[in-house]
Structures are given as C-alpha cells and as structure tokens.
XYZ file of C-alpha atoms in Angstrom:
383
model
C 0.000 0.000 0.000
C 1.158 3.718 -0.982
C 0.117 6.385 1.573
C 0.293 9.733 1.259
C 0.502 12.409 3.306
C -0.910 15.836 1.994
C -0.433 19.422 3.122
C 2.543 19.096 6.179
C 4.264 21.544 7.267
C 7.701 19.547 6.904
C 10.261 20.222 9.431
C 13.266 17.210 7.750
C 14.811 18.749 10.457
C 15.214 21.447 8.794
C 11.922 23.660 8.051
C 10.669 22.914 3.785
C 7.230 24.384 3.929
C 4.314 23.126 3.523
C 4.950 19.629 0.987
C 3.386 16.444 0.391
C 5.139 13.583 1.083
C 4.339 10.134 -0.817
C 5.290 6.560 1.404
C 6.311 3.463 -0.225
C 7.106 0.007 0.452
C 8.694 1.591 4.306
C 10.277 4.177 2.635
C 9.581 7.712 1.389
C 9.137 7.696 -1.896
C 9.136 11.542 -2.931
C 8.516 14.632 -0.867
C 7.081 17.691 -3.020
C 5.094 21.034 -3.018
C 2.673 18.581 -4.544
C 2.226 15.347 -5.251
C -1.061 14.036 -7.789
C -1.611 10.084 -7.078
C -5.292 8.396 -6.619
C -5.971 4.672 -6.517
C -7.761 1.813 -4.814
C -4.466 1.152 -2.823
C -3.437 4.664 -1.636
C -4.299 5.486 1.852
C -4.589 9.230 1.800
C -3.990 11.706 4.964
C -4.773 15.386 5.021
C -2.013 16.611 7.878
C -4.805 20.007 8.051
C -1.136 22.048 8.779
C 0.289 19.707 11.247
C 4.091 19.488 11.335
C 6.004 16.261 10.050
C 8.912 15.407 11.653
C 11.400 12.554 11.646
C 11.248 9.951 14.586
C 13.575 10.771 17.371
C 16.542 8.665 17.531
C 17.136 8.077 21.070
C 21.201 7.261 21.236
C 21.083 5.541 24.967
C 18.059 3.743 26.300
C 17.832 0.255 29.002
C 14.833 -1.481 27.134
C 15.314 -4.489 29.730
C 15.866 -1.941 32.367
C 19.067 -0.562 35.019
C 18.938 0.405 38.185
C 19.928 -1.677 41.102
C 22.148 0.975 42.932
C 21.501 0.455 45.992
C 20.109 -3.073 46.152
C 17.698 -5.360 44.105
C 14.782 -3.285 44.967
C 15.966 -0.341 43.042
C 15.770 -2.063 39.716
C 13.957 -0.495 37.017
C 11.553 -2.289 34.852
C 11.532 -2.981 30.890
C 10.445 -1.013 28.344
C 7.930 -1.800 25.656
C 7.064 -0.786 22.527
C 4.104 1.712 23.368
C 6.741 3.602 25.567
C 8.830 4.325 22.932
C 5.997 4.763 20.103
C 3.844 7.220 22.365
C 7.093 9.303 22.920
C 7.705 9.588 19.197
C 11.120 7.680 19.517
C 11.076 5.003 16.343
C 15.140 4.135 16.596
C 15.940 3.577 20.463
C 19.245 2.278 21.043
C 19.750 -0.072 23.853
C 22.575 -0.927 26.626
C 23.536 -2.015 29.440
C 24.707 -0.226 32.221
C 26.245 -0.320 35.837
C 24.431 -3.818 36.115
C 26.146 -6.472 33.860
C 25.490 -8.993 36.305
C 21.882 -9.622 36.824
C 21.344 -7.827 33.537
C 23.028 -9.466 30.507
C 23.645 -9.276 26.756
C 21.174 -11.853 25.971
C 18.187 -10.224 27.847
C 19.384 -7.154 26.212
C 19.159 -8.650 22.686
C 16.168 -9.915 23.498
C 14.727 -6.713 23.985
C 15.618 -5.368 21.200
C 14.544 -7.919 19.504
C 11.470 -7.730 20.604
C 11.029 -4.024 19.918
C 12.026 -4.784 16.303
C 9.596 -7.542 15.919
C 6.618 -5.361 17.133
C 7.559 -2.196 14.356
C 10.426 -0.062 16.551
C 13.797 -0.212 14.484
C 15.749 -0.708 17.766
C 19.775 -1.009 18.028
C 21.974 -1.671 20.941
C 25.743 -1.471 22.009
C 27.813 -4.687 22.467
C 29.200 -4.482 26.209
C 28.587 -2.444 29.527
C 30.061 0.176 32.180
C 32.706 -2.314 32.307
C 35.974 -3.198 30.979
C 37.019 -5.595 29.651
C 33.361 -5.276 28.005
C 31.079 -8.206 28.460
C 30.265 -9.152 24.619
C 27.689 -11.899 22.728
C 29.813 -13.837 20.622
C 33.589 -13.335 22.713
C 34.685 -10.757 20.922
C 34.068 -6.833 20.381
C 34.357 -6.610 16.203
C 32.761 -10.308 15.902
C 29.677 -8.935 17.639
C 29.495 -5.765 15.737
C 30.320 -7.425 12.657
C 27.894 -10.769 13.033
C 25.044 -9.480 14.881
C 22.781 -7.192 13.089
C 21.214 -5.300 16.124
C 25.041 -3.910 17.575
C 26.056 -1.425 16.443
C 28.877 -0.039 18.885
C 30.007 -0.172 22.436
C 28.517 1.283 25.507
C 27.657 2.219 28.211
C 31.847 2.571 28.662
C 31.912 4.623 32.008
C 35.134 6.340 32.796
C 35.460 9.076 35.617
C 32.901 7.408 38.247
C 33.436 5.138 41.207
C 30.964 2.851 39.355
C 33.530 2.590 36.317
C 36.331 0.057 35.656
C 39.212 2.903 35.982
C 40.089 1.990 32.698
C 43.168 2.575 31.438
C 44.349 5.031 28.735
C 45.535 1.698 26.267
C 42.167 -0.045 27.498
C 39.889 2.218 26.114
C 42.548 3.068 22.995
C 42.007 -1.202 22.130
C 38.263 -0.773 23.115
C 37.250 1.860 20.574
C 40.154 0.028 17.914
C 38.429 -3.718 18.461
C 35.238 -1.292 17.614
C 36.321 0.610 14.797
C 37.053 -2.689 13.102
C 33.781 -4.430 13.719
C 32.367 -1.469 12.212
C 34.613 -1.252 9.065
C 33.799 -5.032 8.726
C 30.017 -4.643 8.849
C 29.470 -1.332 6.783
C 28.615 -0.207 10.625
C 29.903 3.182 12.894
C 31.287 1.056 15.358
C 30.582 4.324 17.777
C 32.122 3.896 21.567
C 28.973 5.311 23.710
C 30.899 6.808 26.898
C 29.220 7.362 30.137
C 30.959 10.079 31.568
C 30.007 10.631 35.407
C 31.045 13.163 37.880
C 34.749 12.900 38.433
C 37.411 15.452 38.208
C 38.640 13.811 35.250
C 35.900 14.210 33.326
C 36.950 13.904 29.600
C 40.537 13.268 30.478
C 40.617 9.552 30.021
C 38.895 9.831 26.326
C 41.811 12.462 25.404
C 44.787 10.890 27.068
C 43.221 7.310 24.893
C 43.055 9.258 21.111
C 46.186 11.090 22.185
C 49.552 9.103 20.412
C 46.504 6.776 18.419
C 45.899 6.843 14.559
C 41.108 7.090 16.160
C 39.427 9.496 15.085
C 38.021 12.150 18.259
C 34.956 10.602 16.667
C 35.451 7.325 17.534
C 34.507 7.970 21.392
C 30.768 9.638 21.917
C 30.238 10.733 25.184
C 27.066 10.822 27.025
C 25.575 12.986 30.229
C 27.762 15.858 29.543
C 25.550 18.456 31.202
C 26.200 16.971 34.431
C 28.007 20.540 35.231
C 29.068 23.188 33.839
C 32.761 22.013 33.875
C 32.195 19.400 31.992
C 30.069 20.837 29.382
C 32.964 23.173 28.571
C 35.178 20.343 28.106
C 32.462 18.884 25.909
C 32.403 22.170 23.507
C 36.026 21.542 22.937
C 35.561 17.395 21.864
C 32.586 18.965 19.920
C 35.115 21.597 17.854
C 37.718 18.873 17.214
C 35.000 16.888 15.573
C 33.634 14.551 17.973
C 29.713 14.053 18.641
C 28.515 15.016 22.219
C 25.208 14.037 23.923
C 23.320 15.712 26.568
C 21.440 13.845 28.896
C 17.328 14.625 29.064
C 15.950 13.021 31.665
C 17.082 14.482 35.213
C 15.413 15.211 38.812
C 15.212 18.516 40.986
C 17.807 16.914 43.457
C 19.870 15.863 40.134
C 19.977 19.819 38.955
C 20.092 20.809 42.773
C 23.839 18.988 42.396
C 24.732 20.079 39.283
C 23.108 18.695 36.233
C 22.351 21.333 33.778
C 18.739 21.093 32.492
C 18.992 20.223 28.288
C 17.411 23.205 26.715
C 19.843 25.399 29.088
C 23.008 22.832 28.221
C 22.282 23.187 24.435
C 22.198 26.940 24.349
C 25.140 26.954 26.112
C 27.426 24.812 23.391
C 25.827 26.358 20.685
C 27.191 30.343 22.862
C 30.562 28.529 23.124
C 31.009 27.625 19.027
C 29.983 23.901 19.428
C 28.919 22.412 15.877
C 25.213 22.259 16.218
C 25.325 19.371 14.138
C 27.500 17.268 16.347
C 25.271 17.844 19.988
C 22.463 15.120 20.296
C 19.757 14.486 23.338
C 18.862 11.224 24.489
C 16.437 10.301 27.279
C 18.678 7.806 29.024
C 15.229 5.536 29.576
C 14.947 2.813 31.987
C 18.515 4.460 33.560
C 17.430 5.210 37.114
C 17.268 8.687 39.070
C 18.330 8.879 42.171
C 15.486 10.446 45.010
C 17.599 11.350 48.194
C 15.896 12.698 51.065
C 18.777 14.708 53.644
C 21.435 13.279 51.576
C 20.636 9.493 51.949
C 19.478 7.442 49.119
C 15.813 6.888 49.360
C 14.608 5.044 46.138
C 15.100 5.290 42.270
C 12.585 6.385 39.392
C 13.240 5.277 35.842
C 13.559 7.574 33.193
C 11.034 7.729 30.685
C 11.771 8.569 26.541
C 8.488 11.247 27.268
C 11.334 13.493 28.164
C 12.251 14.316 24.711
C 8.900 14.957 23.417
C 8.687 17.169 26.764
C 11.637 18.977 25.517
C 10.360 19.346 22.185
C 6.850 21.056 23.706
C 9.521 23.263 26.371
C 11.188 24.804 22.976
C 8.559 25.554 21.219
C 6.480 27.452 24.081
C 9.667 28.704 25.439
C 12.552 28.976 22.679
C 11.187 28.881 19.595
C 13.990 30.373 17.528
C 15.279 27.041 18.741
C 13.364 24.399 17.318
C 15.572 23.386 14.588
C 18.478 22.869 16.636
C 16.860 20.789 18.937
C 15.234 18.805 16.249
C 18.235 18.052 15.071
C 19.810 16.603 17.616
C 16.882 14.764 18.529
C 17.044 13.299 15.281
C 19.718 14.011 12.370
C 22.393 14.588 14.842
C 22.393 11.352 16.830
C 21.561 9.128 13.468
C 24.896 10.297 11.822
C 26.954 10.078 15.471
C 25.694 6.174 15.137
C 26.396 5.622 10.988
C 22.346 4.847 11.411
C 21.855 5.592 7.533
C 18.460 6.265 6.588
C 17.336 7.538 9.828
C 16.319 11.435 11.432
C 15.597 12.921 8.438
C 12.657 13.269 6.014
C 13.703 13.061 1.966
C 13.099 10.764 -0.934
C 15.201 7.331 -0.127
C 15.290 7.416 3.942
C 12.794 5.252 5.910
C 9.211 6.438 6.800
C 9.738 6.936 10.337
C 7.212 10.058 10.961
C 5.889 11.849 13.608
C 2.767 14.048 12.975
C 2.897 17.168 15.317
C 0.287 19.705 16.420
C 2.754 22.508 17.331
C 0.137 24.613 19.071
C 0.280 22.230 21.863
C 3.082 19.741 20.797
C 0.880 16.649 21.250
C 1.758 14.040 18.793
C -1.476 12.646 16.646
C 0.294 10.225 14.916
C 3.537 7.909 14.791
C 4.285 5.767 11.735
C 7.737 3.405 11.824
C 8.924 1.735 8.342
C 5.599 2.822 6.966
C 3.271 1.279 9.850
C 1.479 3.482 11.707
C 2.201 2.835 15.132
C 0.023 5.491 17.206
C -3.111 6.911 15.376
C -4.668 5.926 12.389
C -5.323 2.533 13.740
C -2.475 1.807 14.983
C -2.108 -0.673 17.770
C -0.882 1.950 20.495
C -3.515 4.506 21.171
C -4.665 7.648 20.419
C-alpha cells in the first residue's frame, strides 16, 4: 500500500514548507510542493497544517531496564514498545549499564529484539560500564560485525566510582576492536561513553586518542551536562570533531547537584562555538534517578523517553527560535553520530519513520515506523 501524506508543514529537520510527502514500500518515496496520485491502494492523509517530523533517535536507552544501585529493589523495569511509540522515539538504542550482572547481553538482545519484531527499528551497544566489556559472541568486532542489532560499544563509564578505571591503552584497544567491527560490517562502530562526575571528566577519552591513529569521533560521550565544567570540556571534543550528547531526563535533586537542564546545556554549546550538528539528546530511559531525602538514598525512578517529546513542547512554548536545533539533535544529529543511515531525516530514499505534530500544543497525533502506523490511524498503540 502507498500512503500519502498531503499538506505538512515539513520540518526534515530542517523547516521545507508546507509539501506532500508520498510513502512506499517503508520508505519515502518523494517529498514535493505537490504530489497528484489516486488509486484503490493509496491510503490518503490530510495533515490540516500539522508538522512532520522525523522519529527521534534516542542514542542511549535500558529497554530491559538498570537500576539496582543500591540493592535489588531499586531495579527499574523494561520497556515496551508503546513507551517508545507514544514518545515519538522510532530508533531507540539499547545498553547495558552499571548492572552487567543480573542484567546481561542476551536479555538485552532480546529486547531489542522484541522491539524490532513489534515495528520499533531498535539497536543496541555490544558491552557495559565495564571493561574488559562483556560481549555476545567473545569478541568486540565479531559482535558488531555478526550481529545485526550492535552497532557499537557502551555504556563505557570512565570518571565514576561505578567505572572500571580503565586505562588510557584499554579504552585506545576498546574503541580500535570497535572501529574494526564497524569497518567489517558497513557499521559506525561508535564507543557510547558514560561520563560521570569525576574530576577527570573527559581526560581519560583524550589521554586514549592522544599518540593513536582514532578518530576524536570514535569515542561519543554521554551525560555531559552533568556541570558546567564538563560541558565546557564537551564544547572543545565537539570543535575537534567529535559528537557530544546531553542527557534529558534528570530530577530537581539531580539539577540541585549540578546537572544542567537540556534546553539550558544546548544553548550553552551552541554560545561557546559547538557544531550544532554534532550535539544530540537522548532520554537515558529505563537508567534510574536517584530520590535522596537529607542526603541518603531513598529510592530510584526510571527515566522515561516522554522526556524528549517534553523537551520538544519546552522549545517551542519557550525557545522557539530554537526548534531546529533541537530537532536536530533529537534526530539528524544522533543518526549520523551512530552511521544509522536512513534515519532522522525526512527526503526521498530514507525510511518512513514520521511523527505528525500539532505545534500549538506539541501533542503528537500520529507515529508511523517503516511505513506502519504505530500510534493513530489505527495503529495498535492509542490515540
């Protein structure tokens, strides 16, 4: 079935006007001021003015949950598909995190798996916080090259008393082993970092790429708004060509220590000469928050991917002259940090993965993955 979408206000991230845009087989097919097509197998949809917009690319989710800090009642619980479909995120990418124990690979993969089978083009990272890295098949490249689903590393965390203290030549061989699963398997072979609160901060991504033949871009670190420290450090990976991404999801008591809310943290790499094309957001979902209560740990929530969305409706009612930045690195920015071809944009070639937008309110009506429709317009998860 061909479905086309009339009279959209296309934002691909970038704004194009009002266009039609014609699906195909999971795939668009053409995008135009208009497009003339009738037929007894064309579903037709008048967007009445409603924005189009890729699906987010979320670049660091737990589908099978994290947590556990702090015992077993502190786990988080799985993710399913309507989370991530109702939150407008049609390419989550999965890991592990500080629990490789009670967590694996497997249940990981399995998932994912299980995202992909129910319409959500899901992805995940070979290995953990740890390292060595835990891995599928033995080996770093032979996962990334032999199993479809990885495409990197991650969560790596250096600079946090939860980390390995890895190393300088650890992490150098960890992001090599990568690269060459990735030139193997056509892939980006992308080290996702976890960087936590530290004095080192960056340090131990620098001090690896330092003497090496990598890339900057071979290491992509994550929660860099944790201060403002570190987000300065993170302009300066950003200008030598590295991708940075700012953590979402966060808690009063989280900014109360430090974290620097998203919308704030982007403005300020953008003020500092950061590439706006190589910041991205993620929600960290399923990653637990911390609720402390006179400085002693009382529980954990689980982040949700409704923070990006949530984001999305902040700029738009509060920093408009923003939107296309934050677009971007909702969805362009993080698909070309993570060699995910075909994703975060809207042209002729790429996959249908569109969001339909009322950006008076910045309530999603619709959700369609590889052509599906996933939320509205019959599809199987609401609205």
């Amino acid at each position: 079935m061909l479905t086309l979408i009339t009279n959209a206000e296309v934002h691909a991230p970038e704004p194009l006007g009002q266009r039609d845009v014609l699906i195909a087989d999971g795939r668009i097919a053409a995008v135009a001021e208009t497009i003339e097509l009738s037929g007894s197998g064309l579903e037709r949809l008048d967007a009445e003015g409603r924005w189009l917009l890729p699906g987010f690319v979320d670049a660091l989710t737990h589908p099978c949950g994290g947590g556990g800090e702090g015992g077993f009642g502190n786990r988080t619980p799985e993710l399913g598909t309507a989370d991530f479909a109702r939150a407008g995120v049609t390419c989550p990418v999965g890991a592990l995190g500080t629990d490789s124990i009670t967590r694996s690979l497997e249940v990981l993969y399995g998932s994912v798996m299980m995202l992909r089978a129910q319409g959500i083009d899901a992805h995940m990272y070979t290995g953990s916080y740890r390292v060595p890295p835990p891995t599928l098949t033995g080996d770093i490249a032979r996962d990334i090259t032999l199993v479809q689903p990885v495409i990197g590393v991650g969560e790596v965390a250096v600079s946090d008393h939860r980390s390995s203290q890895p190393g300088s030549d650890e992490l150098r061989r960890l992001a090599a082993d990568s690269r060459l699963g990735g030139v193997l398997s056509g892939k980006a072979g992308t080290v996702l970092v976890h960087v936590g609160d530290g004095d080192s901060r960056l340090a131990p991504l620098r001090d690896a790429l330092d003497g090496s033949d990598l890339p900057n871009h071979s290491f992509f670190p994550t929660h860099v708004n944790r201060s403002r420290a570190l987000l300065d450090e993170a302009a300066g990976f950003a200008r030598q060509g590295a991708w940075v991404d700012i953590t979402v999801s966060t808690t009063p008591e989280l900014v109360a220590a430090g974290d620097i809310p998203a919308l704030e943290a982007l403005q300020y790499l953008l003020s500092t000469g950061a590439p706006a094309e190589h910041i991205s957001l993620s929600s960290d979902a399923g990653g637990s928050l911390p609720l402390y209560r006179d400085g002693e740990l009382k529980g954990l929530t689980a982040a949700s991917p409704a923070c990006l969305l949530e984001l999305l409706r902040q700029t738009l009612a509060q920093e408009p002259s923003l939107t296309t930045e934050v677009l971007s690195a909702l969805t362009a920015n993080p698909a070309a940090a993570l060699g995910l071809t075909g994703k975060g944009r809207i042209g002729a070639g790429v996959d249908a993965d569109l969001l339909l937008l009322d950006p008076a309110g910045g309530e999603l009506s619709a959700v369609m993955a590889a052509g599906r429709w996933l939320v509205g317009n019959g599809g199987p998860y609401g609205y």
